[in-house]
mmCIF file of N, CA, C and O in Angstrom:
data_model
loop_
_atom_site.group_PDB
_atom_site.id
_atom_site.type_symbol
_atom_site.label_atom_id
_atom_site.label_comp_id
_atom_site.label_asym_id
_atom_site.label_seq_id
_atom_site.Cartn_x
_atom_site.Cartn_y
_atom_site.Cartn_z
ATOM 1 N N ILE A 1 -97.605 30.583 -13.452
ATOM 2 C CA ILE A 1 -97.587 30.034 -14.799
ATOM 3 C C ILE A 1 -98.339 30.997 -15.711
ATOM 4 O O ILE A 1 -99.321 31.612 -15.313
ATOM 5 N N PHE A 2 -97.822 31.135 -16.916
ATOM 6 C CA PHE A 2 -98.449 31.966 -17.934
ATOM 7 C C PHE A 2 -98.942 31.058 -19.054
ATOM 8 O O PHE A 2 -98.287 30.087 -19.394
ATOM 9 N N HIS A 3 -100.084 31.378 -19.621
ATOM 10 C CA HIS A 3 -100.646 30.607 -20.728
ATOM 11 C C HIS A 3 -100.720 31.546 -21.929
ATOM 12 O O HIS A 3 -101.471 32.518 -21.920
ATOM 13 N N VAL A 4 -99.928 31.248 -22.953
ATOM 14 C CA VAL A 4 -99.862 32.065 -24.162
ATOM 15 C C VAL A 4 -100.509 31.298 -25.300
ATOM 16 O O VAL A 4 -100.132 30.159 -25.568
ATOM 17 N N LYS A 5 -101.483 31.913 -25.956
ATOM 18 C CA LYS A 5 -102.121 31.295 -27.124
ATOM 19 C C LYS A 5 -101.534 31.934 -28.373
ATOM 20 O O LYS A 5 -101.640 33.151 -28.554
ATOM 21 N N MET A 6 -100.905 31.104 -29.195
ATOM 22 C CA MET A 6 -100.228 31.583 -30.401
ATOM 23 C C MET A 6 -101.202 31.685 -31.568
ATOM 24 O O MET A 6 -101.530 30.691 -32.200
ATOM 25 N N ASP A 7 -101.664 32.906 -31.839
ATOM 26 C CA ASP A 7 -102.477 33.179 -33.023
ATOM 27 C C ASP A 7 -101.616 33.748 -34.144
ATOM 28 O O ASP A 7 -102.006 33.744 -35.295
ATOM 29 N N ALA A 8 -100.449 34.271 -33.773
ATOM 30 C CA ALA A 8 -99.505 34.879 -34.721
ATOM 31 C C ALA A 8 -98.110 34.762 -34.120
ATOM 32 O O ALA A 8 -97.953 34.416 -32.948
ATOM 33 N N SER A 9 -97.097 35.065 -34.909
ATOM 34 C CA SER A 9 -95.725 35.031 -34.408
ATOM 35 C C SER A 9 -95.542 36.080 -33.322
ATOM 36 O O SER A 9 -96.199 37.123 -33.329
ATOM 37 N N GLY A 10 -94.639 35.797 -32.384
ATOM 38 C CA GLY A 10 -94.398 36.748 -31.311
ATOM 39 C C GLY A 10 -93.134 36.456 -30.548
ATOM 40 O O GLY A 10 -92.466 35.443 -30.760
ATOM 41 N N ARG A 11 -92.790 37.385 -29.652
ATOM 42 C CA ARG A 11 -91.578 37.305 -28.842
ATOM 43 C C ARG A 11 -91.977 37.360 -27.373
ATOM 44 O O ARG A 11 -92.813 38.155 -26.988
ATOM 45 N N ILE A 12 -91.352 36.492 -26.568
ATOM 46 C CA ILE A 12 -91.575 36.511 -25.129
ATOM 47 C C ILE A 12 -90.347 37.102 -24.460
ATOM 48 O O ILE A 12 -89.221 36.673 -24.718
ATOM 49 N N SER A 13 -90.590 38.090 -23.614
ATOM 50 C CA SER A 13 -89.500 38.704 -22.850
ATOM 51 C C SER A 13 -89.959 38.865 -21.406
ATOM 52 O O SER A 13 -91.156 38.860 -21.110
ATOM 53 N N PHE A 14 -89.003 38.997 -20.509
ATOM 54 C CA PHE A 14 -89.288 39.091 -19.083
ATOM 55 C C PHE A 14 -88.714 40.387 -18.528
ATOM 56 O O PHE A 14 -87.618 40.802 -18.900
ATOM 57 N N THR A 15 -89.466 41.007 -17.608
ATOM 58 C CA THR A 15 -88.977 42.160 -16.858
ATOM 59 C C THR A 15 -89.222 41.884 -15.378
ATOM 60 O O THR A 15 -90.060 41.046 -15.020
ATOM 61 N N ASN A 16 -88.479 42.553 -14.537
ATOM 62 C CA ASN A 16 -88.626 42.405 -13.080
ATOM 63 C C ASN A 16 -88.437 40.963 -12.618
ATOM 64 O O ASN A 16 -89.119 40.494 -11.712
ATOM 65 N N PHE A 17 -87.525 40.259 -13.240
ATOM 66 C CA PHE A 17 -87.204 38.874 -12.902
ATOM 67 C C PHE A 17 -86.095 38.913 -11.857
ATOM 68 O O PHE A 17 -85.061 39.519 -12.079
ATOM 69 N N THR A 18 -86.285 38.276 -10.702
ATOM 70 C CA THR A 18 -85.263 38.306 -9.661
ATOM 71 C C THR A 18 -84.484 36.991 -9.610
ATOM 72 O O THR A 18 -84.986 35.941 -10.013
ATOM 73 N N GLU A 19 -83.285 37.059 -9.094
ATOM 74 C CA GLU A 19 -82.414 35.881 -8.991
ATOM 75 C C GLU A 19 -83.123 34.754 -8.247
ATOM 76 O O GLU A 19 -83.728 34.955 -7.206
ATOM 77 N N GLY A 20 -83.080 33.551 -8.829
ATOM 78 C CA GLY A 20 -83.684 32.373 -8.240
ATOM 79 C C GLY A 20 -85.158 32.205 -8.578
ATOM 80 O O GLY A 20 -85.733 31.157 -8.313
ATOM 81 N N GLN A 21 -85.759 33.220 -9.163
ATOM 82 C CA GLN A 21 -87.174 33.121 -9.532
ATOM 83 C C GLN A 21 -87.345 32.176 -10.715
ATOM 84 O O GLN A 21 -86.524 32.128 -11.615
ATOM 85 N N LYS A 22 -88.437 31.410 -10.697
ATOM 86 C CA LYS A 22 -88.738 30.466 -11.769
ATOM 87 C C LYS A 22 -90.162 30.722 -12.238
ATOM 88 O O LYS A 22 -91.058 30.935 -11.424
ATOM 89 N N VAL A 23 -90.373 30.713 -13.549
ATOM 90 C CA VAL A 23 -91.715 30.822 -14.108
ATOM 91 C C VAL A 23 -91.918 29.704 -15.123
ATOM 92 O O VAL A 23 -90.964 29.184 -15.693
ATOM 93 N N HIS A 24 -93.168 29.355 -15.326
ATOM 94 C CA HIS A 24 -93.551 28.388 -16.344
ATOM 95 C C HIS A 24 -94.414 29.108 -17.367
ATOM 96 O O HIS A 24 -95.261 29.936 -17.001
ATOM 97 N N VAL A 25 -94.207 28.789 -18.630
ATOM 98 C CA VAL A 25 -94.982 29.384 -19.716
ATOM 99 C C VAL A 25 -95.492 28.243 -20.591
ATOM 100 O O VAL A 25 -94.697 27.505 -21.169
ATOM 101 N N LEU A 26 -96.815 28.111 -20.666
ATOM 102 C CA LEU A 26 -97.429 27.125 -21.542
ATOM 103 C C LEU A 26 -97.815 27.849 -22.828
ATOM 104 O O LEU A 26 -98.635 28.766 -22.813
ATOM 105 N N VAL A 27 -97.179 27.468 -23.928
ATOM 106 C CA VAL A 27 -97.459 28.088 -25.228
ATOM 107 C C VAL A 27 -98.339 27.124 -26.014
ATOM 108 O O VAL A 27 -97.917 26.031 -26.377
ATOM 109 N N GLU A 28 -99.584 27.558 -26.243
ATOM 110 C CA GLU A 28 -100.563 26.741 -26.964
ATOM 111 C C GLU A 28 -100.702 27.253 -28.392
ATOM 112 O O GLU A 28 -100.926 28.442 -28.618
ATOM 113 N N MET A 29 -100.563 26.358 -29.353
ATOM 114 C CA MET A 29 -100.751 26.730 -30.755
ATOM 115 C C MET A 29 -102.237 26.674 -31.074
ATOM 116 O O MET A 29 -102.891 25.667 -30.805
ATOM 117 N N THR A 30 -102.774 27.742 -31.619
ATOM 118 C CA THR A 30 -104.177 27.777 -32.012
ATOM 119 C C THR A 30 -104.310 27.355 -33.474
ATOM 120 O O THR A 30 -103.313 27.265 -34.197
ATOM 121 N N THR A 31 -105.532 27.124 -33.897
ATOM 122 C CA THR A 31 -105.786 26.786 -35.301
ATOM 123 C C THR A 31 -105.332 27.930 -36.204
ATOM 124 O O THR A 31 -104.694 27.703 -37.241
ATOM 125 N N THR A 32 -105.630 29.164 -35.805
ATOM 126 C CA THR A 32 -105.209 30.343 -36.580
ATOM 127 C C THR A 32 -103.694 30.415 -36.668
ATOM 128 O O THR A 32 -103.124 30.654 -37.732
ATOM 129 N N GLY A 33 -103.012 30.202 -35.543
ATOM 130 C CA GLY A 33 -101.553 30.249 -35.516
ATOM 131 C C GLY A 33 -100.916 29.160 -36.351
ATOM 132 O O GLY A 33 -99.942 29.399 -37.075
ATOM 133 N N ALA A 34 -101.463 27.946 -36.267
ATOM 134 C CA ALA A 34 -100.923 26.834 -37.052
ATOM 135 C C ALA A 34 -101.084 27.116 -38.539
ATOM 136 O O ALA A 34 -100.168 26.879 -39.332
ATOM 137 N N GLY A 35 -102.238 27.662 -38.926
ATOM 138 C CA GLY A 35 -102.478 27.993 -40.330
ATOM 139 C C GLY A 35 -101.571 29.093 -40.847
ATOM 140 O O GLY A 35 -101.205 29.112 -42.025
ATOM 141 N N ALA A 36 -101.187 30.005 -39.950
ATOM 142 C CA ALA A 36 -100.324 31.127 -40.333
ATOM 143 C C ALA A 36 -98.839 30.788 -40.191
ATOM 144 O O ALA A 36 -97.979 31.606 -40.524
ATOM 145 N N GLY A 37 -98.519 29.600 -39.653
ATOM 146 C CA GLY A 37 -97.118 29.248 -39.431
ATOM 147 C C GLY A 37 -96.495 30.086 -38.323
ATOM 148 O O GLY A 37 -95.322 30.448 -38.382
ATOM 149 N N ALA A 38 -97.277 30.395 -37.299
ATOM 150 C CA ALA A 38 -96.808 31.241 -36.193
ATOM 151 C C ALA A 38 -95.536 30.677 -35.577
ATOM 152 O O ALA A 38 -95.380 29.470 -35.429
ATOM 153 N N ASN A 39 -94.644 31.587 -35.216
ATOM 154 C CA ASN A 39 -93.339 31.218 -34.699
ATOM 155 C C ASN A 39 -93.049 32.025 -33.442
ATOM 156 O O ASN A 39 -93.375 33.198 -33.356
ATOM 157 N N LEU A 40 -92.423 31.402 -32.470
ATOM 158 C CA LEU A 40 -92.112 32.014 -31.189
ATOM 159 C C LEU A 40 -90.617 32.307 -31.099
ATOM 160 O O LEU A 40 -89.805 31.485 -31.529
ATOM 161 N N THR A 41 -90.259 33.456 -30.550
ATOM 162 C CA THR A 41 -88.864 33.757 -30.228
ATOM 163 C C THR A 41 -88.806 34.184 -28.760
ATOM 164 O O THR A 41 -89.808 34.607 -28.181
ATOM 165 N N TRP A 42 -87.630 34.059 -28.186
ATOM 166 C CA TRP A 42 -87.411 34.394 -26.780
ATOM 167 C C TRP A 42 -86.376 35.497 -26.671
ATOM 168 O O TRP A 42 -85.351 35.463 -27.360
ATOM 169 N N ASP A 43 -86.594 36.438 -25.780
ATOM 170 C CA ASP A 43 -85.660 37.537 -25.545
ATOM 171 C C ASP A 43 -84.766 37.199 -24.356
ATOM 172 O O ASP A 43 -85.256 37.085 -23.229
ATOM 173 N N SER A 44 -83.493 36.968 -24.621
ATOM 174 C CA SER A 44 -82.465 36.775 -23.588
ATOM 175 C C SER A 44 -82.581 35.488 -22.780
ATOM 176 O O SER A 44 -82.021 35.385 -21.698
ATOM 177 N N VAL A 45 -83.309 34.478 -23.269
ATOM 178 C CA VAL A 45 -83.392 33.192 -22.569
ATOM 179 C C VAL A 45 -82.449 32.217 -23.268
ATOM 180 O O VAL A 45 -82.482 32.070 -24.483
ATOM 181 N N LEU A 46 -81.594 31.566 -22.478
ATOM 182 C CA LEU A 46 -80.641 30.594 -23.007
ATOM 183 C C LEU A 46 -81.217 29.186 -22.882
ATOM 184 O O LEU A 46 -81.586 28.749 -21.791
ATOM 185 N N PHE A 47 -81.322 28.496 -24.005
ATOM 186 C CA PHE A 47 -81.770 27.108 -24.042
ATOM 187 C C PHE A 47 -80.591 26.240 -24.459
ATOM 188 O O PHE A 47 -79.743 26.674 -25.237
ATOM 189 N N ASN A 48 -80.533 25.002 -23.971
ATOM 190 C CA ASN A 48 -79.480 24.068 -24.343
ATOM 191 C C ASN A 48 -79.418 23.935 -25.869
ATOM 192 O O ASN A 48 -80.434 23.642 -26.505
ATOM 193 N N ASN A 49 -78.256 24.159 -26.435
ATOM 194 C CA ASN A 49 -78.039 24.119 -27.888
ATOM 195 C C ASN A 49 -78.973 25.061 -28.648
ATOM 196 O O ASN A 49 -79.289 24.831 -29.811
ATOM 197 N N ASN A 50 -79.452 26.110 -27.977
ATOM 198 C CA ASN A 50 -80.373 27.088 -28.564
ATOM 199 C C ASN A 50 -81.615 26.400 -29.137
ATOM 200 O O ASN A 50 -82.195 26.830 -30.121
ATOM 201 N N ASN A 51 -82.031 25.298 -28.520
ATOM 202 C CA ASN A 51 -83.145 24.496 -29.005
ATOM 203 C C ASN A 51 -84.325 24.636 -28.043
ATOM 204 O O ASN A 51 -84.246 24.232 -26.893
ATOM 205 N N PHE A 52 -85.428 25.196 -28.538
ATOM 206 C CA PHE A 52 -86.621 25.309 -27.701
ATOM 207 C C PHE A 52 -87.860 24.772 -28.410
ATOM 208 O O PHE A 52 -88.983 25.187 -28.157
ATOM 209 N N ASN A 53 -87.673 23.793 -29.292
ATOM 210 C CA ASN A 53 -88.743 23.097 -30.024
ATOM 211 C C ASN A 53 -90.144 23.582 -29.673
ATOM 212 O O ASN A 53 -90.681 23.236 -28.642
ATOM 213 N N GLN A 54 -90.722 24.336 -30.546
ATOM 214 C CA GLN A 54 -92.092 24.808 -30.362
ATOM 215 C C GLN A 54 -93.020 23.946 -31.206
ATOM 216 O O GLN A 54 -92.781 23.757 -32.391
ATOM 217 N N ILE A 55 -94.082 23.431 -30.593
ATOM 218 C CA ILE A 55 -95.047 22.611 -31.329
ATOM 219 C C ILE A 55 -95.841 23.493 -32.295
ATOM 220 O O ILE A 55 -96.195 24.607 -31.961
ATOM 221 N N GLY A 56 -96.076 23.007 -33.501
ATOM 222 C CA GLY A 56 -96.804 23.765 -34.506
ATOM 223 C C GLY A 56 -98.186 23.217 -34.799
ATOM 224 O O GLY A 56 -98.867 23.675 -35.702
ATOM 225 N N THR A 57 -98.627 22.229 -34.024
ATOM 226 C CA THR A 57 -99.915 21.584 -34.238
ATOM 227 C C THR A 57 -100.994 22.280 -33.421
ATOM 228 O O THR A 57 -100.806 22.520 -32.219
ATOM 229 N N ALA A 58 -102.130 22.590 -34.063
ATOM 230 C CA ALA A 58 -103.235 23.255 -33.373
ATOM 231 C C ALA A 58 -103.711 22.432 -32.180
ATOM 232 O O ALA A 58 -103.717 21.200 -32.222
ATOM 233 N N SER A 59 -104.069 23.123 -31.108
ATOM 234 C CA SER A 59 -104.563 22.526 -29.857
ATOM 235 C C SER A 59 -103.508 21.690 -29.140
ATOM 236 O O SER A 59 -103.828 20.827 -28.332
ATOM 237 N N HIS A 60 -102.260 21.954 -29.447
ATOM 238 C CA HIS A 60 -101.142 21.328 -28.739
ATOM 239 C C HIS A 60 -100.291 22.446 -28.144
ATOM 240 O O HIS A 60 -100.344 23.587 -28.587
ATOM 241 N N GLY A 61 -99.501 22.104 -27.135
ATOM 242 C CA GLY A 61 -98.689 23.118 -26.495
ATOM 243 C C GLY A 61 -97.336 22.606 -26.074
ATOM 244 O O GLY A 61 -97.076 21.403 -26.048
ATOM 245 N N THR A 62 -96.469 23.553 -25.755
ATOM 246 C CA THR A 62 -95.139 23.279 -25.223
ATOM 247 C C THR A 62 -95.042 23.999 -23.885
ATOM 248 O O THR A 62 -95.414 25.167 -23.784
ATOM 249 N N LEU A 63 -94.565 23.309 -22.856
ATOM 250 C CA LEU A 63 -94.414 23.890 -21.532
ATOM 251 C C LEU A 63 -92.947 24.261 -21.318
ATOM 252 O O LEU A 63 -92.064 23.404 -21.417
ATOM 253 N N TYR A 64 -92.704 25.538 -21.039
ATOM 254 C CA TYR A 64 -91.349 26.046 -20.817
ATOM 255 C C TYR A 64 -91.163 26.401 -19.344
ATOM 256 O O TYR A 64 -92.100 26.860 -18.689
ATOM 257 N N GLU A 65 -89.953 26.205 -18.860
ATOM 258 C CA GLU A 65 -89.568 26.614 -17.516
ATOM 259 C C GLU A 65 -88.369 27.536 -17.660
ATOM 260 O O GLU A 65 -87.403 27.202 -18.347
ATOM 261 N N VAL A 66 -88.442 28.694 -17.027
ATOM 262 C CA VAL A 66 -87.339 29.668 -17.095
ATOM 263 C C VAL A 66 -86.961 30.051 -15.670
ATOM 264 O O VAL A 66 -87.825 30.357 -14.839
ATOM 265 N N ILE A 67 -85.663 30.035 -15.374
ATOM 266 C CA ILE A 67 -85.159 30.413 -14.056
ATOM 267 C C ILE A 67 -84.014 31.402 -14.238
ATOM 268 O O ILE A 67 -83.247 31.306 -15.206
ATOM 269 N N LYS A 68 -83.916 32.353 -13.317
ATOM 270 C CA LYS A 68 -82.821 33.328 -13.371
ATOM 271 C C LYS A 68 -81.731 32.904 -12.397
ATOM 272 O O LYS A 68 -81.970 32.750 -11.205
ATOM 273 N N ILE A 69 -80.523 32.683 -12.930
ATOM 274 C CA ILE A 69 -79.339 32.356 -12.145
ATOM 275 C C ILE A 69 -78.306 33.424 -12.449
ATOM 276 O O ILE A 69 -77.878 33.572 -13.599
ATOM 277 N N GLY A 70 -77.888 34.176 -11.449
ATOM 278 C CA GLY A 70 -76.988 35.307 -11.691
ATOM 279 C C GLY A 70 -77.697 36.303 -12.587
ATOM 280 O O GLY A 70 -78.826 36.705 -12.328
ATOM 281 N N SER A 71 -77.068 36.643 -13.685
ATOM 282 C CA SER A 71 -77.684 37.576 -14.638
ATOM 283 C C SER A 71 -78.285 36.856 -15.843
ATOM 284 O O SER A 71 -78.746 37.494 -16.774
ATOM 285 N N LYS A 72 -78.291 35.530 -15.815
ATOM 286 C CA LYS A 72 -78.745 34.751 -16.977
ATOM 287 C C LYS A 72 -80.136 34.159 -16.756
ATOM 288 O O LYS A 72 -80.475 33.733 -15.659
ATOM 289 N N LEU A 73 -80.911 34.117 -17.831
ATOM 290 C CA LEU A 73 -82.195 33.429 -17.842
ATOM 291 C C LEU A 73 -81.991 32.095 -18.553
ATOM 292 O O LEU A 73 -81.599 32.053 -19.717
ATOM 293 N N LEU A 74 -82.216 30.997 -17.828
ATOM 294 C CA LEU A 74 -81.996 29.659 -18.370
ATOM 295 C C LEU A 74 -83.345 28.986 -18.593
ATOM 296 O O LEU A 74 -84.214 29.015 -17.722
ATOM 297 N N GLY A 75 -83.517 28.388 -19.772
ATOM 298 C CA GLY A 75 -84.794 27.783 -20.113
ATOM 299 C C GLY A 75 -84.676 26.324 -20.479
ATOM 300 O O GLY A 75 -83.643 25.856 -20.946
ATOM 301 N N LYS A 76 -85.766 25.607 -20.242
ATOM 302 C CA LYS A 76 -85.899 24.233 -20.713
ATOM 303 C C LYS A 76 -87.354 24.033 -21.101
ATOM 304 O O LYS A 76 -88.210 24.856 -20.780
ATOM 305 N N HIS A 77 -87.643 22.939 -21.808
ATOM 306 C CA HIS A 77 -89.014 22.739 -22.262
ATOM 307 C C HIS A 77 -89.427 21.271 -22.230
ATOM 308 O O HIS A 77 -88.600 20.384 -22.263
ATOM 309 N N GLU A 78 -90.737 21.096 -22.130
ATOM 310 C CA GLU A 78 -91.393 19.799 -22.272
ATOM 311 C C GLU A 78 -92.266 19.924 -23.507
ATOM 312 O O GLU A 78 -93.067 20.863 -23.604
ATOM 313 N N TYR A 79 -92.145 19.011 -24.423
ATOM 314 C CA TYR A 79 -92.687 19.147 -25.776
ATOM 315 C C TYR A 79 -93.973 18.386 -25.991
ATOM 316 O O TYR A 79 -94.107 17.244 -25.550
ATOM 317 N N ASP A 80 -94.918 18.992 -26.661
ATOM 318 C CA ASP A 80 -96.128 18.410 -27.246
ATOM 319 C C ASP A 80 -97.130 17.856 -26.239
ATOM 320 O O ASP A 80 -97.317 16.655 -26.092
ATOM 321 N N TYR A 81 -97.814 18.767 -25.577
ATOM 322 C CA TYR A 81 -98.967 18.417 -24.756
ATOM 323 C C TYR A 81 -100.221 18.553 -25.618
ATOM 324 O O TYR A 81 -100.407 19.570 -26.280
ATOM 325 N N ASP A 82 -101.087 17.558 -25.604
ATOM 326 C CA ASP A 82 -102.349 17.614 -26.330
ATOM 327 C C ASP A 82 -103.348 18.357 -25.458
ATOM 328 O O ASP A 82 -103.719 17.898 -24.381
ATOM 329 N N LEU A 83 -103.799 19.532 -25.900
ATOM 330 C CA LEU A 83 -104.693 20.363 -25.116
ATOM 331 C C LEU A 83 -106.126 20.358 -25.649
ATOM 332 O O LEU A 83 -106.943 21.168 -25.233
ATOM 333 N N SER A 84 -106.421 19.448 -26.556
ATOM 334 C CA SER A 84 -107.781 19.415 -27.129
ATOM 335 C C SER A 84 -108.780 18.763 -26.195
ATOM 336 O O SER A 84 -108.472 18.154 -25.230
#
């Protein structure tokens, strides 16, 4: 699992991902990030309806799961964990 603290906008990308591998990414919005309107983008990850709802509230997070099937990276998310 990776824990990303959003202080500013950014992009998440994966390298050396093997078929069948699964990772979890917890994206936590910080006070600085919430104040700046920080926004997350994903490189080559397919989400259902291109929807990956990122929480914008400070001290809250979104948990993402990404798995590689064939040549595709498939993602899903669990929304709004209170991390305070």
